XYZ file of N, CA and C in Angstrom:
216
model
N 71.296 209.498 100.117
C 71.523 208.398 101.020
C 70.266 208.182 101.860
N 70.061 206.974 102.348
C 68.850 206.699 103.112
C 68.856 207.377 104.478
N 67.665 207.596 104.977
C 67.492 208.184 106.288
C 67.530 207.067 107.318
N 68.081 207.354 108.485
C 68.040 206.384 109.566
C 67.544 207.063 110.824
N 67.116 206.270 111.769
C 66.533 206.789 112.991
C 67.397 206.380 114.168
N 67.569 207.293 115.115
C 68.381 207.040 116.298
C 67.559 207.370 117.541
N 67.954 206.781 118.660
C 67.319 207.103 119.931
C 68.110 208.133 120.723
N 69.344 208.393 120.301
C 70.185 209.342 121.018
C 70.699 210.414 120.069
N 71.042 211.526 120.646
C 71.546 212.662 119.873
C 73.042 212.456 119.596
N 73.483 212.638 118.357
C 74.915 212.534 118.057
C 75.718 213.556 118.865
N 76.902 213.164 119.308
C 77.735 214.011 120.151
C 78.086 215.359 119.552
N 78.189 215.442 118.225
C 78.569 216.720 117.611
C 77.457 217.772 117.667
N 76.255 217.393 118.080
C 75.160 218.362 118.222
C 74.993 218.854 119.657
N 75.572 218.157 120.611
C 75.381 218.483 122.021
C 76.140 219.760 122.362
N 75.448 220.669 123.041
C 76.071 221.925 123.451
C 75.080 223.065 123.443
N 75.578 224.243 123.748
C 74.768 225.464 123.772
C 75.054 226.244 122.495
N 73.988 226.673 121.849
C 74.099 227.402 120.582
C 73.547 228.806 120.782
N 74.375 229.816 120.467
C 74.000 231.225 120.625
C 74.358 231.986 119.357
N 73.832 233.186 119.251
C 74.186 234.087 118.161
C 74.845 235.330 118.732
N 75.604 236.011 117.921
C 76.206 237.279 118.339
C 75.324 238.471 118.001
N 74.184 238.217 117.364
C 73.263 239.302 116.995
C 72.695 239.942 118.268
N 72.863 241.246 118.442
C 72.404 241.923 119.656
C 70.911 241.727 119.948
N 70.108 241.632 118.927
C 68.665 241.461 119.109
C 68.335 240.186 119.879
N 69.195 239.184 119.761
C 68.940 237.888 120.382
C 69.939 237.573 121.497
N 70.471 238.596 122.138
C 71.511 238.419 123.155
C 71.077 237.505 124.294
N 69.798 237.495 124.634
C 69.322 236.650 125.739
C 68.617 235.381 125.238
N 68.879 234.991 124.008
C 68.263 233.789 123.402
C 69.341 232.741 123.139
N 68.957 231.486 123.220
C 69.879 230.390 122.953
C 69.071 229.112 122.790
N 69.732 228.066 122.349
C 69.165 226.743 122.545
C 70.289 225.804 122.931
N 69.943 224.869 123.800
C 70.908 223.904 124.311
C 70.413 222.510 123.985
N 71.276 221.730 123.374
C 70.937 220.350 123.046
C 71.697 219.445 124.002
N 70.957 218.584 124.685
C 71.538 217.584 125.576
C 71.280 216.212 124.953
N 71.694 215.161 125.606
C 71.515 213.824 125.040
C 70.049 213.435 124.925
N 69.191 214.014 125.773
C 67.791 213.601 125.786
C 66.790 214.749 125.765
N 67.275 215.997 125.665
C 66.356 217.131 125.648
C 66.967 218.327 124.946
N 66.081 219.245 124.557
C 66.514 220.522 123.981
C 65.830 221.629 124.782
N 66.603 222.663 125.106
C 66.118 223.778 125.906
C 66.243 225.042 125.065
N 65.147 225.792 124.971
C 65.142 227.049 124.233
C 65.093 228.201 125.224
N 66.130 229.052 125.223
C 66.108 230.275 126.012
C 65.268 231.288 125.257
N 64.160 231.703 125.861
C 63.197 232.553 125.151
C 63.208 234.002 125.637
N 64.236 234.360 126.407
C 64.388 235.739 126.845
C 63.954 235.978 128.269
N 64.516 237.031 128.861
C 64.202 237.454 130.221
C 64.358 236.323 131.239
N 65.332 235.439 131.020
C 65.587 234.343 131.947
C 64.617 233.177 131.840
N 63.716 233.209 130.876
C 62.733 232.142 130.694
C 63.224 231.136 129.660
N 62.738 229.910 129.773
C 63.111 228.879 128.814
C 62.010 227.834 128.707
N 61.998 227.123 127.591
C 61.095 226.000 127.337
C 61.953 224.762 127.140
N 61.516 223.652 127.721
C 62.269 222.400 127.644
C 61.436 221.337 126.940
N 62.068 220.600 126.043
C 61.418 219.541 125.284
C 62.252 218.263 125.371
N 61.591 217.136 125.596
C 62.261 215.840 125.572
C 62.456 215.416 124.125
N 63.630 214.918 123.798
C 63.889 214.388 122.466
C 63.503 212.911 122.482
N 62.516 212.555 121.675
C 62.027 211.172 121.670
C 62.693 210.310 120.603
N 63.173 210.947 119.553
C 63.941 210.259 118.505
C 64.550 211.316 117.606
N 65.503 210.887 116.790
C 66.129 211.819 115.855
C 66.362 211.086 114.540
N 65.941 211.703 113.454
C 66.160 211.143 112.118
C 67.414 211.792 111.544
N 68.244 210.984 110.930
C 69.505 211.464 110.371
C 69.552 211.110 108.897
N 69.770 212.128 108.081
C 69.906 211.908 106.640
C 71.251 212.485 106.214
N 72.097 211.678 105.610
C 73.423 212.120 105.173
C 73.404 212.364 103.668
N 74.094 213.424 103.248
C 74.211 213.676 101.817
C 75.479 213.008 101.277
N 75.755 213.195 100.023
C 76.904 212.547 99.375
C 78.234 212.967 100.001
N 78.283 214.138 100.609
C 79.502 214.623 101.253
C 79.588 214.222 102.722
N 78.689 213.335 103.157
C 78.644 212.828 104.536
C 78.215 213.886 105.548
N 77.616 214.982 105.053
C 77.066 215.983 105.962
C 75.666 215.541 106.341
N 75.274 215.817 107.583
C 73.999 215.309 108.057
C 72.929 216.362 108.215
N 71.706 215.947 107.985
C 70.521 216.729 108.290
C 69.839 215.990 109.432
N 69.706 216.650 110.570
C 69.148 216.026 111.757
C 67.757 216.587 112.018
N 66.776 215.715 112.158
C 65.408 216.132 112.426
C 64.932 215.457 113.705
N 64.872 216.227 114.812
C 64.434 215.619 116.065
C 62.913 215.615 116.190
N 62.412 214.625 116.911
C 61.016 214.613 117.341
C 61.046 214.929 118.836
N 60.216 215.877 119.249
C 60.259 216.335 120.639
C 58.874 216.347 121.254
N 58.857 216.321 122.601
C 57.643 216.442 123.391
C 57.906 217.453 124.490
N 57.025 218.412 124.655
C 57.238 219.446 125.676
C 57.176 218.828 127.071
N 58.134 219.248 127.902
C 58.181 218.760 129.282
C 57.435 219.723 130.177
């Protein structure tokens, strides 16, 4: 299916994403409507503005999302 471009992040991607792996207990990433935040450990984080997002759907209507970001 063709790729399309959006200016906003789809609602199903918004939220905080973590792992249960002990090695990464203090790591996460959070997707908001206009930015993504990476928890990089020891209470530190990096924030990036989402400038656009490309969406490609497969035959099963599952999406591959590719954001373009700029460090804030």
